[in-house]
Short mmCIF file of C-alpha atoms in Angstrom, two decimals:
data_model
loop_
_atom_site.label_atom_id
_atom_site.label_comp_id
_atom_site.label_asym_id
_atom_site.label_seq_id
_atom_site.Cartn_x
_atom_site.Cartn_y
_atom_site.Cartn_z
CA MET H 273 55.92 -2.44 -1.77
CA VAL H 274 57.38 -5.34 -2.72
CA GLU H 275 54.88 -6.96 -5.72
CA ALA H 276 52.71 -9.66 -3.88
CA PRO H 277 52.19 -11.87 -7.63
CA GLN H 278 48.53 -12.27 -8.57
CA THR H 279 46.56 -15.55 -8.01
CA ALA H 280 43.93 -17.80 -9.53
CA GLU H 281 42.10 -19.86 -7.29
CA GLY H 282 40.01 -23.20 -8.50
CA TRP H 283 38.97 -26.01 -5.94
CA PHE H 284 38.67 -26.19 -2.23
CA SER H 285 41.36 -28.90 -0.34
CA LEU H 286 40.43 -30.95 2.45
CA HIS H 287 42.82 -33.47 3.69
CA ASP H 288 41.37 -35.34 6.86
CA PHE H 289 43.71 -38.34 9.17
CA ARG H 290 41.66 -40.55 10.67
CA SER H 291 43.21 -43.10 13.34
CA ILE H 292 40.90 -45.87 14.31
CA ASP H 293 40.50 -47.31 18.00
CA TRP H 294 41.73 -50.56 17.60
CA ASP H 295 40.31 -51.78 21.23
CA ALA H 296 36.40 -49.68 20.63
CA TRP H 297 36.37 -52.28 16.71
CA ARG H 298 38.12 -55.50 18.32
CA ASP H 299 36.04 -55.20 21.41
CA ALA H 300 32.15 -54.19 18.72
CA PRO H 301 29.64 -56.49 17.64
CA GLU H 302 30.30 -58.06 14.21
CA SER H 303 26.92 -56.37 12.82
CA GLU H 304 28.55 -53.30 14.25
CA ARG H 305 31.13 -53.92 13.03
CA GLN H 306 30.25 -54.81 9.35
CA ARG H 307 27.52 -51.92 9.22
CA ALA H 308 30.14 -49.71 9.89
CA ILE H 309 32.36 -51.38 6.65
CA GLU H 310 29.12 -50.70 5.02
CA GLU H 311 28.00 -47.23 5.55
CA GLY H 312 31.84 -45.98 5.91
CA ALA H 313 31.99 -47.63 2.50
CA SER H 314 29.20 -45.97 0.78
CA PHE H 315 30.30 -42.72 2.18
CA LEU H 316 33.55 -42.94 0.70
CA LYS H 317 31.79 -44.27 -3.17
CA ARG H 318 29.68 -41.89 -3.49
CA ARG H 319 32.15 -38.81 -2.65
CA GLU H 320 34.48 -40.51 -5.43
CA LEU H 321 31.72 -40.69 -8.28
CA VAL H 322 31.63 -37.18 -7.61
CA ALA H 323 33.76 -36.59 -9.94
CA ASP H 324 32.06 -38.03 -12.72
CA ALA H 325 30.05 -35.11 -12.89
CA ASP H 326 33.64 -32.83 -13.45
CA ASP H 327 31.91 -31.16 -9.52
CA GLY H 328 35.21 -32.45 -7.59
CA GLU H 329 37.93 -35.72 -6.60
CA SER H 330 37.95 -37.70 -3.70
CA ALA H 331 40.12 -40.34 -2.58
CA LEU H 332 40.79 -42.64 0.33
CA PHE H 333 44.44 -43.45 1.27
CA SER H 334 45.98 -45.91 4.09
CA VAL H 335 48.36 -43.99 6.55
CA LEU H 336 51.85 -45.46 7.07
CA GLY H 337 52.81 -44.42 10.79
CA HIS H 338 51.39 -42.89 14.00
CA LYS H 339 50.49 -40.12 13.14
CA ALA H 340 46.89 -41.22 11.41
CA ASP H 341 46.06 -44.77 9.92
CA LEU H 342 43.95 -43.06 7.33
CA LEU H 343 43.28 -40.08 5.19
CA PHE H 344 40.98 -38.53 2.82
CA ILE H 345 41.24 -36.14 0.31
CA HIS H 346 38.45 -34.42 -0.82
CA PHE H 347 38.44 -31.31 -3.86
CA ARG H 348 35.17 -29.67 -4.26
CA PRO H 349 34.16 -25.93 -5.50
CA SER H 350 33.26 -24.67 -2.45
CA LEU H 351 34.45 -24.73 0.93
CA ASP H 352 30.58 -25.40 1.87
CA ASP H 353 30.49 -28.55 -0.28
CA LEU H 354 33.69 -29.26 1.96
CA SER H 355 31.58 -28.84 4.98
CA ALA H 356 28.82 -30.87 3.82
CA ILE H 357 31.76 -33.00 3.09
CA GLU H 358 32.25 -33.36 6.73
CA ARG H 359 29.49 -34.12 9.01
CA ARG H 360 28.01 -36.76 5.82
CA PHE H 361 30.62 -38.09 7.79
CA GLU H 362 30.14 -37.43 10.71
CA ASP H 363 26.18 -38.96 10.74
CA THR H 364 28.44 -42.89 9.30
CA ALA H 365 28.75 -46.10 11.36
CA LEU H 366 32.05 -46.00 11.16
CA ALA H 367 32.66 -42.78 12.23
CA GLU H 368 32.11 -43.77 15.81
CA PHE H 369 35.60 -45.66 15.75
CA THR H 370 37.59 -42.86 14.32
CA GLU H 371 39.67 -40.32 15.65
CA ARG H 372 40.94 -36.83 13.53
CA GLU H 373 44.14 -36.33 14.04
CA THR H 374 44.52 -33.86 11.86
CA SER H 375 43.60 -31.77 9.35
CA TYR H 376 43.87 -29.15 6.20
CA VAL H 377 42.22 -27.02 4.61
CA SER H 378 43.11 -25.51 0.90
CA VAL H 379 42.24 -23.68 -2.30
CA THR H 380 44.34 -24.97 -5.50
CA GLU H 381 45.76 -21.89 -7.08
CA VAL H 382 48.51 -21.22 -9.57
CA SER H 383 50.28 -17.75 -9.39
CA GLY H 384 51.00 -14.77 -11.81
CA TYR H 385 54.94 -16.10 -12.80
CA VAL H 386 52.87 -18.70 -14.62
CA SER H 387 51.74 -16.45 -17.86
CA ASP H 388 51.11 -11.96 -17.98
CA ASP H 389 48.58 -12.81 -20.48
CA TYR H 390 46.53 -15.22 -18.44
CA PHE H 391 46.17 -12.65 -15.57
CA GLU H 392 46.32 -9.85 -17.43
CA GLU H 393 43.55 -10.86 -20.65
CA GLY H 394 42.05 -14.05 -19.32
CA ALA H 395 42.36 -17.44 -20.13
CA ASP H 396 41.03 -17.26 -23.92
CA ALA H 397 45.04 -15.73 -24.32
CA VAL H 398 47.27 -18.29 -23.64
CA ASP H 399 47.59 -20.69 -26.31
CA GLU H 400 45.98 -24.00 -25.04
CA GLY H 401 48.82 -26.12 -23.91
CA LEU H 402 48.94 -23.52 -20.97
CA ARG H 403 45.59 -23.26 -20.42
CA ARG H 404 45.05 -27.46 -19.98
CA TYR H 405 48.21 -26.94 -17.41
CA ILE H 406 46.97 -24.18 -15.60
CA GLU H 407 42.96 -26.48 -15.62
CA GLY H 408 45.02 -29.08 -14.12
CA LYS H 409 45.93 -26.91 -11.82
CA LEU H 410 43.04 -25.30 -10.47
CA LYS H 411 40.62 -28.64 -10.84
CA PRO H 412 43.26 -31.24 -10.15
CA GLU H 413 42.92 -34.86 -11.51
CA ILE H 414 43.77 -37.88 -8.43
CA PRO H 415 46.05 -40.39 -9.91
CA ASP H 416 44.50 -43.91 -8.92
CA ASP H 417 46.18 -46.77 -7.08
CA GLU H 418 49.22 -44.84 -6.10
CA TYR H 419 51.63 -43.79 -3.54
CA VAL H 420 50.63 -39.88 -1.68
CA SER H 421 52.79 -37.76 0.11
CA PHE H 422 51.83 -34.99 2.05
CA TYR H 423 53.81 -31.96 4.06
CA PRO H 424 52.68 -28.45 4.42
CA MET H 425 54.94 -25.24 4.04
CA SER H 426 55.38 -21.81 4.94
CA LYS H 427 58.52 -19.16 2.45
CA ARG H 428 60.84 -18.25 5.52
CA ARG H 429 60.38 -14.61 7.36
CA GLY H 430 63.64 -14.38 9.07
CA GLU H 431 66.14 -12.40 9.79
CA GLU H 432 68.77 -13.39 7.83
CA HIS H 433 66.44 -14.94 5.28
CA ASN H 434 62.97 -13.44 4.39
CA TRP H 435 61.62 -14.21 1.20
CA TYR H 436 58.85 -11.49 1.90
CA ASP H 437 61.47 -9.28 0.76
CA LEU H 438 62.95 -10.42 -1.77
CA ASP H 439 61.37 -8.02 -4.97
CA PHE H 440 59.22 -10.07 -8.09
CA GLU H 441 62.45 -10.61 -10.77
CA GLU H 442 64.37 -11.99 -7.82
CA ARG H 443 61.51 -14.62 -6.06
CA ALA H 444 60.70 -15.71 -10.52
CA ASP H 445 64.78 -16.34 -11.17
CA LEU H 446 64.96 -18.55 -7.57
CA MET H 447 61.45 -20.45 -8.38
CA ALA H 448 62.55 -21.26 -12.26
CA GLY H 449 65.47 -23.20 -10.47
CA HIS H 450 63.33 -25.11 -8.23
CA GLY H 451 61.16 -25.76 -11.51
CA GLU H 452 64.40 -26.99 -13.40
CA VAL H 453 64.93 -29.93 -10.43
CA GLY H 454 60.71 -30.67 -10.48
CA LYS H 455 61.06 -31.68 -14.87
CA GLU H 456 63.40 -35.03 -14.22
CA TYR H 457 60.16 -36.23 -12.16
CA ALA H 458 57.48 -35.22 -15.46
CA GLY H 459 55.59 -38.70 -15.25
CA LYS H 460 56.78 -40.21 -12.15
CA ILE H 461 55.36 -37.23 -9.41
CA LYS H 462 51.97 -35.43 -10.08
CA GLN H 463 51.87 -32.22 -7.47
CA VAL H 464 48.82 -30.64 -6.09
CA ILE H 465 49.75 -27.61 -4.82
CA ALA H 466 47.71 -25.73 -2.53
CA SER H 467 47.53 -22.26 -0.64
CA SER H 468 46.03 -21.98 2.52
CA VAL H 469 47.56 -18.34 3.81
CA GLY H 470 44.22 -17.38 6.31
CA PHE H 471 43.07 -20.77 6.06
CA ASP H 472 45.51 -23.13 7.95
CA ASP H 473 48.65 -23.27 10.18
CA HIS H 474 51.19 -23.63 7.02
CA GLU H 475 51.06 -20.78 4.25
CA TRP H 476 50.78 -24.62 0.82
CA GLY H 477 49.51 -28.08 1.25
CA VAL H 478 51.64 -30.08 -0.84
CA THR H 479 50.40 -33.50 -2.30
CA LEU H 480 52.95 -35.23 -3.93
CA PHE H 481 51.23 -38.80 -5.85
CA GLY H 482 53.42 -41.42 -6.84
CA ALA H 483 53.89 -45.01 -8.32
CA ASP H 484 57.03 -45.79 -6.91
CA PRO H 485 57.50 -43.65 -3.32
CA THR H 486 60.90 -43.36 -3.96
CA ASP H 487 60.93 -41.26 -6.36
CA ILE H 488 58.57 -38.86 -3.96
CA LYS H 489 61.34 -38.75 -1.49
CA ASP H 490 64.11 -38.72 -4.37
CA ILE H 491 62.42 -35.16 -5.24
CA VAL H 492 61.45 -33.89 -1.99
CA TYR H 493 65.59 -34.67 -1.31
CA GLU H 494 66.60 -33.03 -4.28
CA MET H 495 64.55 -30.02 -3.62
CA ARG H 496 66.59 -29.25 -0.79
CA PHE H 497 69.02 -28.70 -1.73
CA ASP H 498 67.66 -25.81 -4.57
CA PRO H 499 68.03 -22.36 -2.95
CA ALA H 500 64.28 -21.94 -2.61
CA SER H 501 63.68 -24.40 0.30
CA SER H 502 67.69 -24.77 1.36
CA ARG H 503 66.86 -20.91 2.46
CA TYR H 504 63.65 -20.34 2.19
CA GLY H 505 61.41 -23.08 3.42
CA GLU H 506 59.84 -24.01 6.41
CA PHE H 507 58.06 -27.83 6.42
CA GLY H 508 56.18 -29.49 8.98
CA ASP H 509 54.98 -32.36 9.21
CA PHE H 510 54.97 -35.43 6.24
CA TYR H 511 52.69 -37.94 5.79
CA VAL H 512 53.01 -41.10 3.59
CA GLY H 513 50.59 -43.65 2.63
CA ARG H 514 48.94 -45.35 -0.39
CA ARG H 515 45.21 -45.19 -2.56
CA PHE H 516 42.73 -48.08 -1.32
CA PRO H 517 39.12 -48.09 -3.39
CA PRO H 518 36.41 -47.36 -0.35
CA ARG H 519 35.46 -51.84 -1.56
CA ASP H 520 38.66 -52.66 0.47
CA LEU H 521 37.70 -50.49 3.52
CA ASN H 522 36.55 -54.45 4.58
CA ALA H 523 39.68 -55.69 4.01
CA PHE H 524 42.31 -53.03 5.85
CA LEU H 525 40.08 -53.38 8.85
CA ALA H 526 41.06 -56.92 8.95
CA GLY H 527 44.70 -56.28 8.55
CA GLU H 528 44.80 -57.39 4.56
CA ALA H 529 47.46 -55.36 1.95
CA VAL H 530 45.39 -52.73 0.30
CA PRO H 531 44.57 -52.03 -2.50
CA THR H 532 43.20 -55.78 -3.29
CA GLU H 533 42.54 -56.32 -7.17
CA ARG H 534 43.94 -53.22 -9.60
CA ILE H 535 43.09 -53.06 -13.02
CA PRO H 536 45.94 -50.90 -15.36
CA GLU H 537 44.79 -47.90 -16.18
CA ALA H 538 43.55 -46.91 -20.22
CA ASP H 539 43.59 -44.40 -22.12
CA SER H 540 40.37 -43.62 -24.18
CA ALA H 541 41.07 -46.11 -26.28
CA GLY H 542 41.76 -48.85 -23.80
CA HIS H 543 45.79 -49.51 -24.42
CA PRO H 544 47.21 -49.84 -21.56
CA HIS H 545 48.92 -47.85 -19.46
CA GLY H 546 51.64 -49.81 -17.19
CA GLU H 547 51.26 -49.36 -13.09
CA SER H 548 50.67 -45.06 -13.63
CA GLY H 549 48.85 -44.05 -16.47
CA HIS H 550 50.97 -41.61 -16.95
CA GLY H 551 53.83 -39.69 -18.41
CA GLY H 552 54.72 -37.99 -21.35
CA GLU H 553 57.15 -35.77 -22.25
CA GLY H 554 57.96 -33.03 -20.94
CA GLY H 555 55.29 -33.85 -18.07
CA HIS H 556 52.41 -34.13 -20.13
CA HIS H 557 49.87 -36.09 -17.69
CA ALA H 558 48.41 -39.01 -20.76
CA ASP H 559 45.68 -39.97 -19.18
CA ASP H 560 43.65 -39.35 -15.64
CA GLY H 561 43.68 -42.95 -14.15
CA HIS H 562 39.93 -42.98 -15.52
CA GLY H 563 40.92 -42.96 -18.53
CA ARG H 564 39.67 -40.28 -20.05
CA GLY H 565 43.39 -39.17 -21.51
CA GLU H 566 42.37 -35.82 -22.06
CA GLY H 567 45.56 -34.55 -20.18
CA ARG H 568 44.69 -31.52 -18.18
CA GLY H 569 48.34 -29.57 -18.83
CA HIS H 570 51.01 -31.20 -17.33
CA SER H 571 52.40 -33.92 -14.53
CA GLY H 572 54.81 -33.16 -12.44
CA ALA H 573 56.80 -31.11 -10.10
CA GLY H 574 58.26 -29.39 -12.54
CA GLY H 575 56.31 -29.34 -15.17
CA GLY H 576 57.56 -25.65 -17.32
CA SER H 577 57.39 -23.06 -15.77
CA ALA H 578 57.81 -21.33 -12.72
CA HIS H 579 55.04 -20.84 -10.31
CA GLY H 580 55.77 -17.87 -8.08
CA ASP H 581 54.56 -17.74 -4.66
CA HIS H 582 54.30 -21.17 -4.52
CA PRO H 583 56.76 -24.30 -2.48
CA HIS H 584 57.49 -25.62 -5.54
CA GLY H 585 57.58 -25.12 -9.31
CA ASP H 586 55.10 -27.28 -11.19
CA GLU H 587 50.32 -30.36 -13.11
CA ALA H 588 28.24 -39.86 -11.22
CA ALA H 589 27.21 -39.34 -10.08
CA GLY H 590 27.08 -39.03 -6.64
CA SER H 591 26.03 -35.99 -4.75
CA GLU H 592 26.96 -34.12 -1.20
CA GLY H 593 23.47 -34.53 -0.28
CA ASP H 594 22.51 -38.69 -0.12
CA HIS H 595 22.20 -40.59 1.89
CA PRO H 596 25.42 -42.78 3.47
CA HIS H 597 23.21 -45.84 4.66
CA GLY H 598 22.97 -48.28 2.09
CA GLU H 599 25.37 -48.87 -0.75
CA GLY H 600 24.93 -52.68 -1.64
CA GLY H 601 23.77 -53.49 -5.16
CA GLY H 602 21.03 -56.31 -5.95
CA HIS H 603 20.86 -59.79 -6.13
CA GLY H 604 19.82 -61.84 -8.95
CA ASP H 605 18.68 -65.11 -9.99
CA GLU H 606 19.09 -68.36 -11.75
CA GLY H 607 15.91 -68.25 -13.18
CA GLY H 608 16.98 -64.73 -15.70
CA HIS H 609 15.47 -62.24 -12.93
CA HIS H 610 17.16 -59.52 -11.00
CA ALA H 611 15.45 -57.67 -8.97
CA ASP H 612 16.61 -53.89 -7.12
CA ASP H 613 15.12 -51.47 -5.92
CA GLY H 614 16.39 -49.36 -8.37
CA HIS H 615 18.57 -47.93 -5.74
CA GLY H 616 21.35 -51.24 -5.37
CA HIS H 617 19.75 -52.20 -1.61
CA GLY H 618 16.77 -52.53 0.57
CA ASP H 619 14.78 -50.86 2.16
CA GLU H 620 15.88 -52.04 5.23
CA GLY H 621 18.46 -54.33 4.93
CA ASP H 622 18.98 -55.91 1.40
CA ASP H 623 20.21 -59.27 2.48
CA GLY H 624 17.12 -59.85 3.94
CA ASP H 625 14.96 -58.20 0.28
CA ASP H 626 17.03 -60.25 -1.66
CA ALA H 627 17.03 -63.65 0.38
CA ASP H 628 12.86 -62.96 0.34
CA ILE H 629 12.74 -62.31 -3.61
CA ARG H 630 14.57 -65.73 -4.00
CA GLY H 631 12.28 -67.56 -2.10
CA GLU H 632 9.49 -66.00 -3.57
CA LEU H 633 11.22 -67.35 -7.01
CA ALA H 634 11.90 -70.30 -6.14
CA ASP H 635 7.91 -70.96 -4.63
CA LEU H 636 7.10 -69.93 -7.92
CA ASP H 637 9.54 -72.77 -9.56
CA ILE H 638 11.14 -69.50 -11.55
CA TYR H 639 14.09 -69.69 -8.91
CA ALA H 640 16.84 -72.72 -9.18
CA GLY H 641 20.49 -70.94 -8.51
CA GLN H 642 22.46 -70.46 -5.34
CA PRO H 643 23.52 -68.30 -3.42
CA HIS H 644 27.35 -68.56 -3.85
CA GLY H 645 29.80 -71.57 -5.76
CA GLU H 646 28.17 -70.10 -9.77
CA ASP H 647 27.36 -66.45 -8.80
CA VAL H 648 29.45 -63.52 -11.56
CA TYR H 649 28.76 -60.27 -10.39
CA ALA H 650 28.36 -57.27 -12.82
CA THR H 651 27.87 -54.02 -14.12
CA VAL H 652 25.74 -52.77 -16.46
CA LEU H 653 25.97 -49.33 -18.01
CA TYR H 654 23.52 -47.51 -20.45
CA SER H 655 24.11 -45.88 -23.10
CA GLU H 656 22.63 -43.44 -26.05
CA ALA H 657 25.93 -43.24 -28.22
CA GLY H 658 25.26 -45.23 -31.71
CA VAL H 659 26.10 -48.93 -31.37
CA ASP H 660 29.09 -49.35 -33.41
CA GLU H 661 30.56 -46.25 -31.49
CA LEU H 662 30.49 -47.70 -28.86
CA PHE H 663 31.44 -51.42 -29.34
CA ASP H 664 34.80 -49.86 -30.88
CA GLU H 665 35.19 -48.24 -27.11
CA VAL H 666 34.56 -51.07 -25.50
CA GLU H 667 36.83 -53.20 -27.52
CA GLY H 668 39.25 -51.54 -26.08
CA LEU H 669 38.00 -51.28 -22.64
CA ARG H 670 38.11 -55.50 -23.45
CA GLY H 671 41.34 -56.46 -24.68
CA ASN H 672 42.87 -55.24 -20.66
CA PHE H 673 39.93 -56.30 -19.03
CA ASP H 674 40.98 -59.88 -20.24
CA HIS H 675 44.19 -59.75 -18.23
CA TYR H 676 42.78 -60.83 -15.32
CA GLY H 677 41.66 -64.08 -14.56
CA THR H 678 37.99 -63.03 -13.29
CA HIS H 679 37.47 -61.11 -16.30
CA VAL H 680 34.30 -63.57 -17.47
CA LYS H 681 33.25 -61.31 -20.02
CA THR H 682 32.35 -57.31 -21.85
CA ALA H 683 29.78 -57.13 -24.44
CA VAL H 684 27.09 -54.29 -25.83
CA TYR H 685 23.97 -55.15 -26.60
CA GLU H 686 21.28 -53.69 -28.58
CA GLY H 687 17.89 -52.98 -27.65
CA ARG H 688 15.35 -53.88 -29.56
CA HIS H 689 12.19 -51.69 -28.83
CA THR H 690 14.09 -48.58 -27.65
CA ASP H 691 17.14 -45.90 -28.64
CA ARG H 692 19.85 -47.18 -25.94
CA ALA H 693 22.31 -49.89 -25.76
CA ALA H 694 23.83 -51.45 -23.18
CA VAL H 695 26.80 -52.21 -21.54
CA VAL H 696 27.30 -55.27 -19.42
CA SER H 697 30.46 -56.24 -17.79
CA ILE H 698 30.90 -60.16 -15.82
CA TRP H 699 33.29 -60.98 -13.58
CA ASP H 700 34.37 -63.06 -10.43
CA THR H 701 34.40 -60.85 -7.81
CA ALA H 702 31.87 -57.46 -6.81
CA SER H 703 35.62 -55.73 -6.57
CA ALA H 704 36.40 -56.46 -10.28
CA ALA H 705 33.00 -55.81 -11.95
CA GLU H 706 32.99 -51.99 -9.86
CA THR H 707 35.74 -51.52 -11.13
CA ALA H 708 35.31 -52.00 -14.36
CA GLY H 709 32.41 -49.80 -13.76
CA GLY H 710 34.57 -47.37 -13.00
CA PHE H 711 36.53 -47.52 -16.69
CA LEU H 712 32.98 -48.46 -18.43
CA SER H 713 31.31 -44.38 -16.62
CA GLU H 714 34.05 -42.50 -19.67
CA LEU H 715 32.00 -44.52 -22.58
CA PRO H 716 30.50 -41.68 -24.70
CA ASP H 717 26.68 -40.66 -23.93
CA ILE H 718 26.33 -43.11 -20.61
CA VAL H 719 22.85 -42.62 -19.18
CA ALA H 720 22.33 -44.80 -16.27
CA ARG H 721 23.49 -47.78 -14.65
CA ALA H 722 20.99 -50.68 -13.59
CA GLY H 723 20.48 -50.52 -9.98
CA GLU H 724 20.34 -46.71 -9.44
CA GLU H 725 16.82 -45.85 -12.03
CA SER H 726 14.35 -45.19 -10.29
CA GLY H 727 11.15 -47.51 -9.14
CA PHE H 728 11.95 -51.16 -9.53
CA GLY H 729 14.30 -52.97 -12.46
CA THR H 730 13.97 -56.63 -12.80
CA MET H 731 16.52 -57.76 -15.40
CA GLY H 732 17.11 -61.80 -17.36
CA MET H 733 21.06 -62.50 -17.11
CA PHE H 734 21.99 -64.19 -19.80
CA TYR H 735 19.72 -65.79 -22.27
CA MET H 736 21.97 -68.28 -24.99
CA VAL H 737 19.29 -69.21 -27.04
CA LYS H 738 20.10 -72.15 -29.51
CA ALA H 739 20.46 -70.76 -32.33
CA ASP H 740 17.09 -72.92 -34.14
CA TYR H 741 15.16 -71.34 -31.64
CA GLN H 742 16.24 -67.29 -32.32
CA THR H 743 13.12 -65.88 -33.90
CA GLU H 744 10.83 -68.07 -31.91
CA PHE H 745 12.29 -66.74 -28.75
CA VAL H 746 11.99 -63.64 -30.10
CA ASP H 747 8.71 -64.04 -30.94
CA THR H 748 6.85 -64.99 -27.11
CA PHE H 749 9.44 -62.27 -25.75
CA ASP H 750 7.11 -59.41 -28.24
CA ASP H 751 3.97 -61.38 -27.04
CA VAL H 752 5.07 -61.23 -23.83
CA GLY H 753 6.13 -57.64 -24.17
CA ASP H 754 1.95 -57.55 -25.13
CA LEU H 755 1.21 -58.98 -22.22
CA LEU H 756 3.31 -56.37 -19.70
CA ALA H 757 2.14 -53.11 -21.47
CA GLU H 758 -1.01 -54.54 -20.32
CA MET H 759 -0.13 -55.11 -16.68
CA ASP H 760 -0.47 -51.92 -13.60
CA GLY H 761 3.56 -50.56 -12.64
CA HIS H 762 4.91 -51.71 -15.71
CA VAL H 763 7.64 -48.81 -16.97
CA GLU H 764 8.38 -49.87 -19.79
CA THR H 765 10.66 -53.66 -21.38
CA ASP H 766 13.18 -54.09 -23.69
CA LEU H 767 15.07 -57.67 -25.08
CA MET H 768 18.83 -55.86 -25.10
CA VAL H 769 20.54 -58.73 -27.86
CA ASN H 770 24.21 -59.07 -27.97
CA VAL H 771 25.40 -57.15 -31.23
CA GLU H 772 28.39 -60.11 -31.89
CA ASP H 773 26.12 -62.78 -30.76
CA GLU H 774 21.80 -62.77 -31.85
CA ASN H 775 21.48 -65.52 -30.18
CA ASP H 776 23.15 -63.71 -26.43
CA MET H 777 20.38 -61.70 -24.15
CA PHE H 778 19.01 -60.51 -22.35
CA ILE H 779 15.24 -58.64 -20.82
CA ALA H 780 15.85 -56.00 -18.64
CA SER H 781 12.33 -53.92 -17.09
CA GLN H 782 11.11 -51.72 -14.74
CA TRP H 783 8.22 -51.74 -13.15
CA ASN H 784 7.23 -48.80 -10.80
CA ALA H 785 7.59 -50.99 -7.13
CA LYS H 786 8.76 -54.37 -6.54
CA GLU H 787 5.82 -55.88 -5.83
CA ASP H 788 4.63 -54.97 -9.69
CA ALA H 789 6.89 -57.23 -11.24
CA MET H 790 5.93 -60.01 -8.76
CA GLU H 791 2.61 -59.86 -9.41
CA PHE H 792 3.90 -59.85 -13.30
CA PHE H 793 6.37 -63.26 -11.77
CA ARG H 794 2.97 -64.98 -10.74
CA SER H 795 1.24 -64.40 -12.75
CA ASP H 796 0.52 -68.53 -14.99
CA GLU H 797 1.78 -66.73 -18.07
CA PHE H 798 5.26 -65.95 -16.91
CA SER H 799 4.78 -69.18 -15.97
CA GLU H 800 4.19 -71.05 -19.28
CA THR H 801 7.16 -68.75 -20.51
CA VAL H 802 9.51 -70.33 -17.95
CA GLN H 803 8.92 -73.79 -18.43
CA TRP H 804 9.02 -73.05 -22.73
CA GLY H 805 12.03 -71.36 -22.17
CA ARG H 806 13.59 -74.26 -20.91
CA ASP H 807 13.87 -76.30 -23.84
CA VAL H 808 15.07 -73.47 -26.57
CA LEU H 809 17.76 -72.05 -24.03
CA ALA H 810 21.06 -73.51 -25.18
CA ASP H 811 21.95 -73.60 -20.84
CA ARG H 812 20.99 -72.28 -18.47
CA PRO H 813 20.99 -68.40 -17.36
CA ARG H 814 23.94 -67.11 -15.58
CA HIS H 815 23.25 -65.67 -11.42
CA VAL H 816 24.34 -62.24 -11.38
CA PHE H 817 24.48 -59.68 -8.66
CA LEU H 818 24.30 -55.90 -9.65
CA ALA H 819 28.27 -54.56 -8.59
#
């Protein structure tokens, strides 16, 4: 009997292809379409955030041609996880406007041709480079903002050419030659190979990612001439698309080009990597598109040794049980207070809840902002890392952010009464702030994101104090802090100070419930503080929405 190579399996994979029912979409009331967009974007965003927990990867792609409109790619540790994702999507309003065209189920795999030592003695028996390479194959990372091509394939079992009749050494030689072609595309193409033997109609699902779609065409074309494909390859349908973030779902459905806005990848020091953020000699994956820069082994099809029976020689956060409804961020106010329910959305409708809050504050002569115009959007993350370490990391990212006209500021604030610092990134658009949040989430010792804590959060953004009043302002805050400590429902308040400018501050508070915070805002003491603050601030606090 011909020897079968050993295999090791990693994450399970689901490629979910959907078409939009455009007639139903056009006929639907605007309120239904808006709900579908919000719930769909919320669902997809939460699926992508799972990568922060090292429990998988997800991505959304627009698909060209008649075969489908959208492609959802999910990698998860178990088939049960993928099943939960499928059912969760069906619970969204967006699902009502989609039809599943096809799907593909598989599991990432490396085979015995990679290394005898790995299979016989374990991962500790191979060098660090090969170990990372194998880990990257079993737990692949999906590049940001790149083109994708997916196709299933099998090895031929014909009368003249039967792959499974070849002996081990002959198959190894063929795959080694096949891998040499792939090496030419190291740094241009990232390839994910997943076995579907026993799971789907073909034997493997092949997913190619590249910043330039012609590179995808070229690698497939060249490999067709290699004997491993020309004699033994059988292919299913090909699908091509482009990755875009869930926040652009509205733009996609409106017929606009997506992604609408991009921020180049940066490594852990914040250095830009150009379009793809990938490359390196010999196919090393220098950056994963999330600023991690650790290198999951080798990128590119080929990348090193042959991969046995693989068709080509070759490279927070959210939980699956969360509810798909309601993703929008809370709104701030010009008086410096961000009011949020602790989850980034209201109980039954964010816009109405936020409007009520703004109205109540306006009645108290606290809110002086406008719902449009001077509004900006913020991402705020809290870290327990040392301020100096955190600042060095943020400074690198900030240099990259400054290339974009929508960037207002990014700064590190040190708490006076807590052991954590805050990283605040302000942008003119919500999409830019949300994109920046993906990079900032990789900063050291991040413990929370504003708007996602339990209870009800308020934030004062930003107090630029006149220099002569800085000490007096801090002392007054301490007096107010003493008052807060005695109030029912108050959990914690801290004055956060910009490490680069002691006159730039914001106040972050946590309450058990909205009404607890509003009770404080209605107090005479708070009203007096607000009136006094208008005399000591260098300018008006900016109206901020949490992205």
